[in-house]
Amino acid sequence: MGSGMMQQEGSTAMTDQLYTTHDISRLLQVDPSTVSKWIDRGILMAFRTPGGHRRVRSADLRTFLITHQMPVPEELGSGTVRLLVVDDERAVLDAIKRAFKPFAAQVELQTTTSGVEALLLVSEQKPHGMIIDLNMPDIDGLEVCRRIRQRKQMEGVRLITMTSVHTADVVEQSKQAGALACLAKPLDVQQVLELFRVPISLSAKR
């Protein structure tokens, strides 16, 4: 297929609130030193003000909580899981979007037909997770996983591969490349929701 194309569903823009380490410790009911350790380890993104004080954007705090399967306080707004789905077949992407439509309030989907573009998007968009087809023409799914796992700032992104040839060997290769799981195609949405701890019972009530 030709050049990759990207589509984003239901993206909303909002002004990020800034939090201090003490704000976060109060919000999450943890010790301030614990928050500092998360920042020092690079798993919670933060920046320093000209005065040397640490500040965390609300969007980065939400990403941290969702990625580490921690409850998102109401104060932080939406606990939506952002997923980037990569498959070179447009029909497959369309089918996946239809399957996720009932869970639009819980899952925000972004799609691309190119593995190369996916590597650019994961840095720009910082999704909570990626679902990657193993059989891609420009760069295969295993190589996409390996390259993302080489980036320390991307270590929180949960990687899932998918394939129409689902064997034990393929599952093992995916895990060695850094994937959390390897799922069979056609994709089972319920399996994905469980991997990201999306509250299925809650979404079913809405």
PDB file of N, CA and C in Angstrom, residues 55-95:
ATOM      1  N   ARG A  55       7.030  20.620  37.968  1.00  0.00           N
ATOM      2  CA  ARG A  55       5.613  20.732  37.641  1.00  0.00           C
ATOM      3  C   ARG A  55       5.235  19.591  36.689  1.00  0.00           C
ATOM      4  N   VAL A  56       4.040  19.052  36.890  1.00  0.00           N
ATOM      5  CA  VAL A  56       3.533  17.959  36.062  1.00  0.00           C
ATOM      6  C   VAL A  56       2.240  18.406  35.405  1.00  0.00           C
ATOM      7  N   ARG A  57       2.144  18.244  34.093  1.00  0.00           N
ATOM      8  CA  ARG A  57       0.909  18.592  33.388  1.00  0.00           C
ATOM      9  C   ARG A  57      -0.158  17.545  33.670  1.00  0.00           C
ATOM     10  N   SER A  58      -1.403  17.990  33.743  1.00  0.00           N
ATOM     11  CA  SER A  58      -2.488  17.060  34.059  1.00  0.00           C
ATOM     12  C   SER A  58      -2.584  15.930  33.036  1.00  0.00           C
ATOM     13  N   ALA A  59      -2.332  16.232  31.748  1.00  0.00           N
ATOM     14  CA  ALA A  59      -2.394  15.196  30.716  1.00  0.00           C
ATOM     15  C   ALA A  59      -1.335  14.122  30.952  1.00  0.00           C
ATOM     16  N   ASP A  60      -0.123  14.550  31.374  1.00  0.00           N
ATOM     17  CA  ASP A  60       0.936  13.581  31.647  1.00  0.00           C
ATOM     18  C   ASP A  60       0.625  12.755  32.885  1.00  0.00           C
ATOM     19  N   LEU A  61      -0.026  13.375  33.874  1.00  0.00           N
ATOM     20  CA  LEU A  61      -0.412  12.629  35.076  1.00  0.00           C
ATOM     21  C   LEU A  61      -1.485  11.599  34.737  1.00  0.00           C
ATOM     22  N   ARG A  62      -2.464  11.985  33.900  1.00  0.00           N
ATOM     23  CA  ARG A  62      -3.495  11.025  33.473  1.00  0.00           C
ATOM     24  C   ARG A  62      -2.862   9.846  32.740  1.00  0.00           C
ATOM     25  N   THR A  63      -1.923  10.165  31.833  1.00  0.00           N
ATOM     26  CA  THR A  63      -1.242   9.105  31.074  1.00  0.00           C
ATOM     27  C   THR A  63      -0.526   8.146  32.013  1.00  0.00           C
ATOM     28  N   PHE A  64       0.171   8.686  33.004  1.00  0.00           N
ATOM     29  CA  PHE A  64       0.892   7.864  33.979  1.00  0.00           C
ATOM     30  C   PHE A  64      -0.059   6.932  34.726  1.00  0.00           C
ATOM     31  N   LEU A  65      -1.186   7.466  35.188  1.00  0.00           N
ATOM     32  CA  LEU A  65      -2.132   6.668  35.968  1.00  0.00           C
ATOM     33  C   LEU A  65      -2.763   5.562  35.126  1.00  0.00           C
ATOM     34  N   ILE A  66      -3.159   5.893  33.902  1.00  0.00           N
ATOM     35  CA  ILE A  66      -3.791   4.891  33.038  1.00  0.00           C
ATOM     36  C   ILE A  66      -2.785   3.812  32.660  1.00  0.00           C
ATOM     37  N   THR A  67      -1.575   4.231  32.296  1.00  0.00           N
ATOM     38  CA  THR A  67      -0.541   3.279  31.894  1.00  0.00           C
ATOM     39  C   THR A  67      -0.218   2.297  33.010  1.00  0.00           C
ATOM     40  N   HIS A  68      -0.229   2.778  34.250  1.00  0.00           N
ATOM     41  CA  HIS A  68       0.116   1.924  35.384  1.00  0.00           C
ATOM     42  C   HIS A  68      -1.124   1.366  36.098  1.00  0.00           C
ATOM     43  N   GLN A  69      -2.273   1.449  35.393  1.00  0.00           N
ATOM     44  CA  GLN A  69      -3.513   0.825  35.863  1.00  0.00           C
ATOM     45  C   GLN A  69      -3.925   1.319  37.251  1.00  0.00           C
ATOM     46  N   MET A  70      -3.760   2.628  37.457  1.00  0.00           N
ATOM     47  CA  MET A  70      -4.165   3.261  38.709  1.00  0.00           C
ATOM     48  C   MET A  70      -5.432   4.084  38.475  1.00  0.00           C
ATOM     49  N   PRO A  71      -6.299   4.201  39.465  1.00  0.00           N
ATOM     50  CA  PRO A  71      -7.537   4.985  39.297  1.00  0.00           C
ATOM     51  C   PRO A  71      -7.234   6.437  38.938  1.00  0.00           C
ATOM     52  N   VAL A  72      -8.041   7.001  38.060  1.00  0.00           N
ATOM     53  CA  VAL A  72      -7.890   8.405  37.662  1.00  0.00           C
ATOM     54  C   VAL A  72      -8.886   9.248  38.465  1.00  0.00           C
ATOM     55  N   PRO A  73      -8.410  10.125  39.346  1.00  0.00           N
ATOM     56  CA  PRO A  73      -9.324  10.960  40.141  1.00  0.00           C
ATOM     57  C   PRO A  73     -10.195  11.837  39.241  1.00  0.00           C
ATOM     58  N   GLU A  74     -11.414  12.115  39.694  1.00  0.00           N
ATOM     59  CA  GLU A  74     -12.337  12.936  38.909  1.00  0.00           C
ATOM     60  C   GLU A  74     -11.744  14.303  38.594  1.00  0.00           C
ATOM     61  N   GLU A  75     -10.928  14.807  39.482  1.00  0.00           N
ATOM     62  CA  GLU A  75     -10.303  16.118  39.285  1.00  0.00           C
ATOM     63  C   GLU A  75      -9.483  16.179  37.995  1.00  0.00           C
ATOM     64  N   LEU A  76      -8.953  15.029  37.579  1.00  0.00           N
ATOM     65  CA  LEU A  76      -8.115  14.985  36.382  1.00  0.00           C
ATOM     66  C   LEU A  76      -8.926  14.827  35.107  1.00  0.00           C
ATOM     67  N   GLY A  77     -10.233  14.686  35.250  1.00  0.00           N
ATOM     68  CA  GLY A  77     -11.068  14.571  34.058  1.00  0.00           C
ATOM     69  C   GLY A  77     -11.065  13.166  33.495  1.00  0.00           C
ATOM     70  N   SER A  78     -11.102  13.089  32.184  1.00  0.00           N
ATOM     71  CA  SER A  78     -11.294  11.823  31.485  1.00  0.00           C
ATOM     72  C   SER A  78     -10.187  10.809  31.750  1.00  0.00           C
ATOM     73  N   GLY A  79     -10.602   9.563  31.947  1.00  0.00           N
ATOM     74  CA  GLY A  79      -9.655   8.473  32.061  1.00  0.00           C
ATOM     75  C   GLY A  79      -9.595   7.670  30.770  1.00  0.00           C
ATOM     76  N   THR A  80      -9.882   8.323  29.648  1.00  0.00           N
ATOM     77  CA  THR A  80      -9.912   7.650  28.351  1.00  0.00           C
ATOM     78  C   THR A  80      -8.564   7.039  28.007  1.00  0.00           C
ATOM     79  N   VAL A  81      -8.599   5.821  27.495  1.00  0.00           N
ATOM     80  CA  VAL A  81      -7.398   5.140  27.033  1.00  0.00           C
ATOM     81  C   VAL A  81      -7.179   5.498  25.562  1.00  0.00           C
ATOM     82  N   ARG A  82      -5.991   6.001  25.246  1.00  0.00           N
ATOM     83  CA  ARG A  82      -5.660   6.352  23.865  1.00  0.00           C
ATOM     84  C   ARG A  82      -4.874   5.211  23.223  1.00  0.00           C
ATOM     85  N   LEU A  83      -5.423   4.674  22.134  1.00  0.00           N
ATOM     86  CA  LEU A  83      -4.784   3.562  21.432  1.00  0.00           C
ATOM     87  C   LEU A  83      -4.439   3.955  20.012  1.00  0.00           C
ATOM     88  N   LEU A  84      -3.245   3.570  19.568  1.00  0.00           N
ATOM     89  CA  LEU A  84      -2.828   3.730  18.178  1.00  0.00           C
ATOM     90  C   LEU A  84      -2.844   2.352  17.531  1.00  0.00           C
ATOM     91  N   VAL A  85      -3.650   2.188  16.485  1.00  0.00           N
ATOM     92  CA  VAL A  85      -3.786   0.892  15.809  1.00  0.00           C
ATOM     93  C   VAL A  85      -3.078   0.966  14.452  1.00  0.00           C
ATOM     94  N   VAL A  86      -2.209  -0.019  14.188  1.00  0.00           N
ATOM     95  CA  VAL A  86      -1.388  -0.005  12.979  1.00  0.00           C
ATOM     96  C   VAL A  86      -1.662  -1.251  12.142  1.00  0.00           C
ATOM     97  N   ASP A  87      -2.176  -1.051  10.932  1.00  0.00           N
ATOM     98  CA  ASP A  87      -2.421  -2.154  10.001  1.00  0.00           C
ATOM     99  C   ASP A  87      -2.429  -1.578   8.592  1.00  0.00           C
ATOM    100  N   ASP A  88      -1.763  -2.258   7.649  1.00  0.00           N
ATOM    101  CA  ASP A  88      -1.667  -1.695   6.300  1.00  0.00           C
ATOM    102  C   ASP A  88      -2.943  -1.889   5.489  1.00  0.00           C
ATOM    103  N   GLU A  89      -3.913  -2.643   6.028  1.00  0.00           N
ATOM    104  CA  GLU A  89      -5.178  -2.850   5.312  1.00  0.00           C
ATOM    105  C   GLU A  89      -6.258  -1.922   5.871  1.00  0.00           C
ATOM    106  N   ARG A  90      -6.719  -1.001   5.032  1.00  0.00           N
ATOM    107  CA  ARG A  90      -7.729  -0.045   5.461  1.00  0.00           C
ATOM    108  C   ARG A  90      -9.018  -0.736   5.924  1.00  0.00           C
ATOM    109  N   ALA A  91      -9.389  -1.841   5.266  1.00  0.00           N
ATOM    110  CA  ALA A  91     -10.615  -2.554   5.644  1.00  0.00           C
ATOM    111  C   ALA A  91     -10.510  -3.097   7.071  1.00  0.00           C
ATOM    112  N   VAL A  92      -9.321  -3.551   7.446  1.00  0.00           N
ATOM    113  CA  VAL A  92      -9.112  -4.063   8.803  1.00  0.00           C
ATOM    114  C   VAL A  92      -9.268  -2.931   9.820  1.00  0.00           C
ATOM    115  N   LEU A  93      -8.673  -1.782   9.527  1.00  0.00           N
ATOM    116  CA  LEU A  93      -8.783  -0.633  10.428  1.00  0.00           C
ATOM    117  C   LEU A  93     -10.235  -0.183  10.574  1.00  0.00           C
ATOM    118  N   ASP A  94     -10.966  -0.177   9.465  1.00  0.00           N
ATOM    119  CA  ASP A  94     -12.381   0.212   9.519  1.00  0.00           C
ATOM    120  C   ASP A  94     -13.182  -0.753  10.391  1.00  0.00           C
ATOM    121  N   ALA A  95     -12.875  -2.053  10.280  1.00  0.00           N
ATOM    122  CA  ALA A  95     -13.579  -3.058  11.080  1.00  0.00           C
ATOM    123  C   ALA A  95     -13.259  -2.886  12.568  1.00  0.00           C
TER     124      ALA A  95
END
